[in-house]
Amino acid sequence: MGATKLSAIAVGIAGALAASPAFAESSDAEIALLKQQLHMLEQKLDKLQKQSDANSATAASANARAKAADTKAADANAKAASVANANAALPVKGPIAASGVVVTMPNNRPTICTADDQNCIAIVGRIHYDVGGYNYRPDTAATSPQKLDSGENLRRARIGIAGKFLSDWNFALIYDFGGSSDGFGGTGAAGATSVGFLPGGGTSGVENAYLSYTGFKPFGGKMAIEGGIMDLAWTMDESTSSNDIMFMERASAGIIAQNIAAGDFRSTAGTRWWNDQLWVGGYVTGPTTGAIHSASSTSPAGTSEQYGAVARIAGNPISGKNYSVHIGADAEWLIQPPRNLVTQAQTLTLSDRPELRIDPTSLISTGAIANVSGAQVYGVEAAATYGSFIAQGEYYWFNIDRTANTGLPPFGAPSLKFDGGYAQVGYVLTGETHSYNAANAAYGGVKPANPFSLAGGGWGAWEIAGRFSQMNLNDQLATAAGVAGGRQNVYTLALNWYVNSNVRFMLDYLHGDISKQASAVSTLDAGSKFNAVAMRTQIAW
């Protein structure tokens, strides 16, 4: 019953008692009973009134909170509307999607890949900066040159990109700004300046620009079909990156062999197959980058498109936890020698600098061998490791075919035969090893277990190495058809400090002995001896 209804009843009873004479005359007992009932009604009325007041206060509080919430919501909506109006020209930002690319820095090489790792591109580079000096002693006044120039040389300064797309397609585009002559200017015929011509030194230019497909995996191994401008992995020494070789320069015998139809900056196409124990490859080759292909060029003269072929088989048949053995054989054929398009002369020159590039002068050289119809080089290679020790060697046999162009007997000049090779050993004092790279069938460099750090206490990796190399460019001496290119023996000692996986310092000491006569028919001594000390600062990523 509501409080209002009870109040009306109580008022009605009170009025009745006051107005009715019958009630005045009633007995005291009846009056007392009515008064008791009235008191009870008044108590109940008072209780209901208090409850009603409490309910009203609660409702008022709830209404106040609701009003405050409505006000806050209105303010938020107004603010959101204001921001929306301010950014009305901007696109609406949807849910954050997963990134489509992944940026990493393996070995400090900036690399961008798609999230599925099927497509990647990386910035690659290397800097090899050499300084050094010679103590050069010509045997007689007939020796050429009479002096070697000490100083410095930015041996390599390469920058480029390398990567893959659709997982199986690999590519690289790398340019080399370094070189023994440090630039493009040179002197051509009659002292004329010729862009791209560098007497006595290699031409700066494109070192790599190739495409390789590795989708085929026959016979349980891996296979690459590739072509373009490449650093051709022919011979073991050349298959080792210049970042990983134990000496500042490779042995002369290998350089001379590679320069015929292989080596760096070479145009080529071919294939290689490999697994953990075997590597087999073959390529057809053309000229190197920078060759002058124009028949109208006279300074320097243009040359015809030479071509050749190389093949190599090598492997790592014996290996264990801390030892390995490598053996191999290779062959090279110069099928079409380069031909001077001005004089039509078909010549070939075999030469090399004395395993150091501070001065670009060659101390042994056949000169331009005339009437060359072809050339072949055959080589063998072997290496082994045991713990931190490594030993490696290669030997090459050269055959240069010649034809006479006089039209009179004898109609053919005898072939020329040369030979040379090297043997080298190394030991990593800090315990690291040279790991085997099956993709190139050669040993890689040293990765320091504790890179140099003043804070961390690491001192990098330290290696000592020694090499003996020999190259003989003499044949048929004392005959008019002979060549007196000279015999060169070089002894090299090296100390290498691998600061970390990107920085290395190399210190080489060389002693060279060149035995040479003035010509094939003159025994006049034109030899020389030299000692040299040089240091390389290497940065690679």
Coordinates of C-alpha atoms in Angstrom, one line a residue, residues 34-370:
L34 CA -8.5 2.7 18.1
K35 CA -5.6 4.9 19.4
Q36 CA -3.3 1.9 19.3
Q37 CA -4.3 1.1 15.7
L38 CA -3.8 4.8 14.7
H39 CA -0.3 4.8 16.3
M40 CA 0.7 1.7 14.4
L41 CA -0.5 3.3 11.1
E42 CA 1.5 6.4 11.9
Q43 CA 4.7 4.3 12.5
K44 CA 4.2 2.4 9.2
L45 CA 3.5 5.7 7.4
D46 CA 6.8 7.2 8.8
K47 CA 8.8 4.1 7.7
L48 CA 7.4 4.3 4.2
Q49 CA 8.1 8.0 4.0
K50 CA 11.8 7.4 4.9
Q51 CA 12.1 4.7 2.3
S52 CA 10.5 6.9 -0.3
D53 CA 13.0 9.7 0.6
A54 CA 16.0 7.2 0.2
N55 CA 14.7 6.0 -3.1
S56 CA 14.4 9.6 -4.3
A57 CA 18.0 10.4 -3.3
T58 CA 19.3 7.2 -5.0
A59 CA 17.4 8.1 -8.2
A60 CA 18.7 11.6 -8.1
S61 CA 22.3 10.4 -7.7
A62 CA 21.9 8.0 -10.6
N63 CA 20.4 10.7 -12.7
A64 CA 23.3 13.0 -11.9
R65 CA 25.9 10.3 -12.9
A66 CA 24.0 9.6 -16.1
K67 CA 23.9 13.3 -16.9
A68 CA 27.7 13.6 -16.3
A69 CA 28.3 10.5 -18.6
D70 CA 26.2 12.0 -21.3
T71 CA 28.1 15.3 -21.0
K72 CA 31.5 13.5 -21.2
A73 CA 30.3 11.5 -24.2
A74 CA 29.1 14.6 -25.9
D75 CA 32.5 16.3 -25.3
A76 CA 34.3 13.2 -26.7
N77 CA 32.1 13.2 -29.8
A78 CA 32.6 16.8 -30.3
K79 CA 36.4 16.4 -30.1
A80 CA 36.4 13.4 -32.4
A81 CA 34.3 15.4 -34.9
S82 CA 36.8 18.3 -34.6
V83 CA 39.7 16.0 -35.4
A84 CA 37.9 14.3 -38.2
N85 CA 37.1 17.7 -39.7
A86 CA 40.7 18.8 -39.3
N87 CA 42.0 15.6 -41.1
A88 CA 39.2 15.4 -43.6
A89 CA 41.8 15.6 -46.5
L90 CA 43.8 12.6 -45.2
P91 CA 42.9 9.0 -46.1
V92 CA 41.2 7.0 -43.4
K93 CA 43.7 4.7 -41.6
G94 CA 42.6 1.1 -41.6
P95 CA 43.9 -1.9 -39.6
I96 CA 47.7 -2.2 -39.5
A97 CA 48.8 -4.9 -42.0
A98 CA 51.8 -7.2 -41.7
S99 CA 54.9 -5.7 -43.3
G100 CA 55.6 -6.7 -46.9
V101 CA 59.4 -6.5 -46.5
V102 CA 62.0 -7.4 -44.0
V103 CA 65.2 -5.3 -43.6
T104 CA 68.2 -7.1 -42.1
M105 CA 72.0 -6.5 -41.8
P106 CA 73.7 -9.9 -42.2
N107 CA 77.4 -9.3 -41.7
N108 CA 76.6 -5.6 -41.7
R109 CA 75.4 -5.9 -45.3
P110 CA 72.1 -3.8 -45.8
T111 CA 69.6 -6.3 -47.2
I112 CA 65.9 -6.0 -48.0
C113 CA 63.8 -9.1 -48.6
T114 CA 60.1 -9.8 -49.0
A115 CA 58.4 -11.4 -46.0
D116 CA 58.5 -14.8 -47.7
D117 CA 62.3 -14.5 -48.4
Q118 CA 61.7 -15.1 -52.1
N119 CA 63.1 -11.8 -53.3
C120 CA 66.1 -10.0 -51.9
I121 CA 68.4 -7.2 -52.8
A122 CA 71.6 -6.2 -50.9
I123 CA 74.2 -3.5 -51.1
V124 CA 77.7 -5.1 -51.4
G125 CA 81.1 -3.6 -51.4
R126 CA 84.8 -3.9 -50.6
I127 CA 87.7 -1.6 -50.2
H128 CA 91.4 -2.8 -50.4
Y129 CA 93.8 0.0 -49.8
D130 CA 97.5 -0.8 -50.1
V131 CA 100.7 1.0 -49.1
G132 CA 104.2 -0.3 -49.4
G133 CA 107.8 0.1 -50.7
Y134 CA 110.4 -1.7 -52.7
N135 CA 114.1 -2.3 -52.4
Y136 CA 114.7 -3.0 -56.1
R137 CA 118.1 -4.0 -57.5
P138 CA 118.5 -4.4 -61.3
D139 CA 121.3 -6.8 -62.3
T140 CA 122.7 -4.6 -65.1
A141 CA 121.9 -1.5 -67.1
A142 CA 120.1 -3.9 -69.6
T143 CA 117.5 -4.6 -67.0
S144 CA 114.1 -3.1 -67.6
P145 CA 112.8 -1.4 -65.5
Q146 CA 115.6 0.2 -63.6
K147 CA 113.4 1.2 -60.7
L148 CA 110.1 0.4 -59.0
D149 CA 107.9 3.1 -57.5
S150 CA 106.9 2.8 -53.8
G151 CA 103.7 4.4 -52.6
E152 CA 100.1 3.5 -52.3
N153 CA 97.3 1.9 -54.4
L154 CA 93.6 1.7 -54.1
R155 CA 93.7 -1.9 -55.2
R156 CA 89.9 -2.5 -55.1
A157 CA 87.0 -0.1 -54.5
R158 CA 83.9 -2.0 -55.4
I159 CA 80.3 -1.1 -54.8
G160 CA 77.1 -2.7 -56.2
I161 CA 74.0 -4.7 -55.6
A162 CA 73.4 -8.5 -55.4
G163 CA 70.3 -10.5 -54.8
K164 CA 67.6 -12.8 -56.0
F165 CA 64.0 -12.8 -57.2
L166 CA 61.5 -15.6 -57.3
S167 CA 63.9 -17.6 -55.1
D168 CA 65.9 -19.2 -58.0
W169 CA 67.0 -16.2 -60.0
N170 CA 70.3 -14.6 -58.8
F171 CA 71.9 -11.4 -60.0
A172 CA 74.7 -8.9 -59.3
L173 CA 75.8 -5.6 -60.6
I174 CA 79.2 -4.5 -59.2
Y175 CA 81.5 -1.7 -60.3
D176 CA 85.1 -1.4 -59.4
F177 CA 86.6 2.1 -59.0
G178 CA 90.0 0.9 -58.0
G179 CA 93.0 -0.2 -60.0
S180 CA 96.7 0.1 -60.2
S181 CA 96.5 3.3 -62.2
D182 CA 93.6 4.7 -60.2
G183 CA 91.4 6.1 -62.9
F184 CA 90.5 6.1 -66.6
G185 CA 93.1 8.4 -68.1
G186 CA 96.0 7.0 -70.0
T187 CA 98.4 7.5 -72.9
G188 CA 97.7 5.8 -76.2
A189 CA 99.6 6.0 -79.5
A190 CA 101.7 9.1 -80.1
G191 CA 101.0 10.3 -76.6
A192 CA 97.3 10.8 -77.2
T193 CA 95.0 10.6 -74.2
S194 CA 92.6 7.7 -74.4
V195 CA 89.7 7.3 -72.0
G196 CA 89.5 3.7 -70.6
F197 CA 93.1 2.9 -71.6
L198 CA 95.5 2.3 -68.7
P199 CA 99.0 1.2 -69.6
G200 CA 100.5 -1.2 -67.1
G201 CA 97.3 -1.6 -65.1
G202 CA 93.8 -3.0 -65.1
T203 CA 90.9 -0.9 -66.3
S204 CA 88.4 0.2 -63.7
G205 CA 84.9 -0.9 -64.8
V206 CA 82.1 -3.4 -64.4
E207 CA 83.4 -6.4 -62.4
N208 CA 80.1 -8.3 -62.2
A209 CA 76.9 -8.0 -64.2
Y210 CA 75.3 -11.4 -64.4
L211 CA 72.1 -13.5 -64.1
S212 CA 72.1 -17.0 -62.6
Y213 CA 69.3 -19.6 -62.4
T214 CA 69.5 -22.2 -59.6
G215 CA 66.1 -23.9 -59.9
F216 CA 67.5 -27.2 -61.1
K217 CA 68.8 -29.6 -58.5
P218 CA 69.7 -32.8 -60.4
F219 CA 71.5 -35.8 -59.0
G220 CA 71.0 -34.7 -55.4
G221 CA 73.1 -31.6 -55.8
K222 CA 72.7 -28.0 -56.8
M223 CA 73.1 -26.4 -60.2
A224 CA 73.6 -22.9 -61.6
I225 CA 73.1 -21.8 -65.2
E226 CA 74.6 -18.3 -65.5
G227 CA 75.9 -15.7 -67.9
G228 CA 77.1 -12.1 -68.1
I229 CA 80.2 -10.4 -66.7
M230 CA 81.6 -12.6 -63.9
D231 CA 84.5 -13.3 -61.7
L232 CA 84.9 -16.8 -63.1
A233 CA 85.5 -19.5 -60.6
W234 CA 88.3 -21.3 -62.5
T235 CA 91.4 -22.6 -60.6
M236 CA 91.3 -22.9 -56.8
D237 CA 93.0 -19.6 -56.0
E238 CA 90.6 -17.6 -58.2
S239 CA 87.7 -19.4 -56.7
T240 CA 88.7 -18.0 -53.3
S241 CA 87.4 -14.4 -52.8
S242 CA 89.9 -11.6 -52.7
N243 CA 88.4 -10.9 -49.3
D244 CA 89.6 -14.3 -48.1
I245 CA 93.0 -15.0 -49.7
M246 CA 95.9 -15.3 -47.3
F247 CA 98.2 -12.9 -49.2
M248 CA 97.6 -9.5 -50.7
E249 CA 97.9 -10.9 -54.2
R250 CA 97.4 -14.3 -55.8
A251 CA 100.4 -16.2 -57.2
S252 CA 101.7 -15.0 -60.6
A253 CA 101.3 -18.4 -62.3
G254 CA 97.5 -18.5 -61.6
I255 CA 97.1 -14.9 -62.6
I256 CA 98.8 -15.5 -66.0
A257 CA 96.7 -18.6 -66.6
Q258 CA 93.4 -16.9 -65.8
N259 CA 94.2 -13.8 -67.9
I260 CA 94.2 -15.9 -71.1
A261 CA 90.5 -16.7 -71.1
A262 CA 89.1 -16.6 -67.6
G263 CA 89.6 -14.5 -64.4
D264 CA 87.9 -11.2 -63.3
F265 CA 85.8 -8.9 -65.5
R266 CA 85.2 -11.8 -68.0
S267 CA 82.2 -12.1 -70.3
T268 CA 81.0 -15.7 -70.0
A269 CA 78.1 -18.2 -70.0
G270 CA 78.0 -21.7 -68.6
T271 CA 77.0 -24.0 -65.8
R272 CA 78.2 -25.5 -62.6
W273 CA 77.0 -28.4 -60.5
W274 CA 78.0 -29.2 -56.9
N275 CA 77.2 -31.0 -53.7
D276 CA 79.2 -31.3 -50.5
Q277 CA 82.0 -33.5 -52.1
L278 CA 82.1 -32.6 -55.8
W279 CA 82.1 -29.6 -58.1
V280 CA 81.9 -29.7 -61.9
G281 CA 81.7 -26.7 -64.2
G282 CA 82.2 -25.5 -67.7
Y283 CA 82.0 -22.1 -69.4
V284 CA 82.5 -20.4 -72.8
T285 CA 84.2 -17.1 -72.4
G286 CA 84.7 -13.9 -74.3
P287 CA 86.7 -10.7 -73.8
T288 CA 86.9 -8.7 -70.6
T289 CA 85.0 -5.5 -69.9
G290 CA 86.7 -2.5 -71.3
A291 CA 87.9 -4.2 -74.5
I292 CA 87.7 -1.9 -77.5
H293 CA 85.3 -3.5 -80.0
S294 CA 85.3 -0.7 -82.7
A295 CA 87.2 -1.5 -85.9
S296 CA 87.6 2.2 -86.4
S297 CA 89.4 2.8 -83.1
T298 CA 93.1 3.4 -83.7
S299 CA 94.2 4.7 -80.3
P300 CA 94.0 2.2 -78.8
A301 CA 93.3 -0.2 -81.6
G302 CA 90.1 -2.2 -81.5
T303 CA 90.3 -5.9 -81.2
S304 CA 88.1 -8.8 -82.5
E305 CA 85.8 -10.7 -80.2
Q306 CA 88.1 -13.4 -78.7
Y307 CA 86.4 -16.5 -77.3
G308 CA 87.5 -19.5 -75.4
A309 CA 86.4 -22.1 -72.9
V310 CA 87.2 -23.4 -69.4
A311 CA 86.4 -26.5 -67.5
R312 CA 87.1 -27.6 -63.9
I313 CA 86.4 -30.6 -61.7
A314 CA 87.2 -30.5 -58.0
G315 CA 86.0 -31.7 -54.7
N316 CA 86.4 -32.4 -51.0
P317 CA 86.3 -36.2 -50.9
I318 CA 87.8 -36.5 -47.4
S319 CA 86.5 -34.5 -44.5
G320 CA 85.8 -34.8 -40.8
K321 CA 85.3 -32.7 -37.8
N322 CA 88.6 -30.9 -37.9
Y323 CA 90.2 -32.1 -41.2
S324 CA 89.6 -32.1 -44.9
V325 CA 91.3 -32.8 -48.2
H326 CA 90.7 -31.1 -51.6
I327 CA 91.8 -32.2 -55.0
G328 CA 91.0 -31.0 -58.5
A329 CA 92.0 -30.4 -62.1
D330 CA 91.2 -27.7 -64.7
A331 CA 91.6 -26.8 -68.3
E332 CA 91.4 -23.7 -70.4
W333 CA 91.3 -23.2 -74.2
L334 CA 91.8 -20.0 -76.1
I335 CA 90.0 -20.8 -79.3
Q336 CA 89.9 -17.5 -81.1
P337 CA 92.8 -15.2 -79.9
P338 CA 92.2 -11.4 -80.0
R339 CA 93.1 -9.8 -83.3
N340 CA 94.2 -6.2 -83.8
L341 CA 91.6 -4.7 -86.1
V342 CA 94.0 -2.0 -87.4
T343 CA 97.1 -4.2 -88.1
Q344 CA 95.2 -7.6 -88.2
A345 CA 98.0 -9.0 -86.0
Q346 CA 96.9 -11.9 -83.8
T347 CA 99.1 -11.8 -80.7
L348 CA 99.1 -12.9 -77.1
T349 CA 101.1 -11.5 -74.1
L350 CA 101.8 -13.4 -70.9
S351 CA 102.9 -11.3 -68.0
D352 CA 102.3 -10.4 -64.4
R353 CA 103.5 -7.9 -61.8
P354 CA 105.6 -9.4 -59.0
E355 CA 102.7 -10.4 -56.7
L356 CA 102.3 -6.8 -55.5
R357 CA 100.4 -3.9 -57.1
I358 CA 102.0 -0.8 -55.6
D359 CA 103.9 -0.4 -58.9
P360 CA 102.1 -1.8 -61.9
T361 CA 105.2 -2.8 -63.8
S362 CA 105.6 -6.4 -64.9
L363 CA 109.0 -7.9 -64.3
I364 CA 108.4 -11.0 -66.4
S365 CA 106.7 -10.9 -69.8
T366 CA 106.8 -12.7 -73.1
G367 CA 106.0 -9.6 -75.0
A368 CA 103.5 -9.9 -77.8
I369 CA 103.8 -13.4 -79.1
A370 CA 103.2 -13.1 -82.9

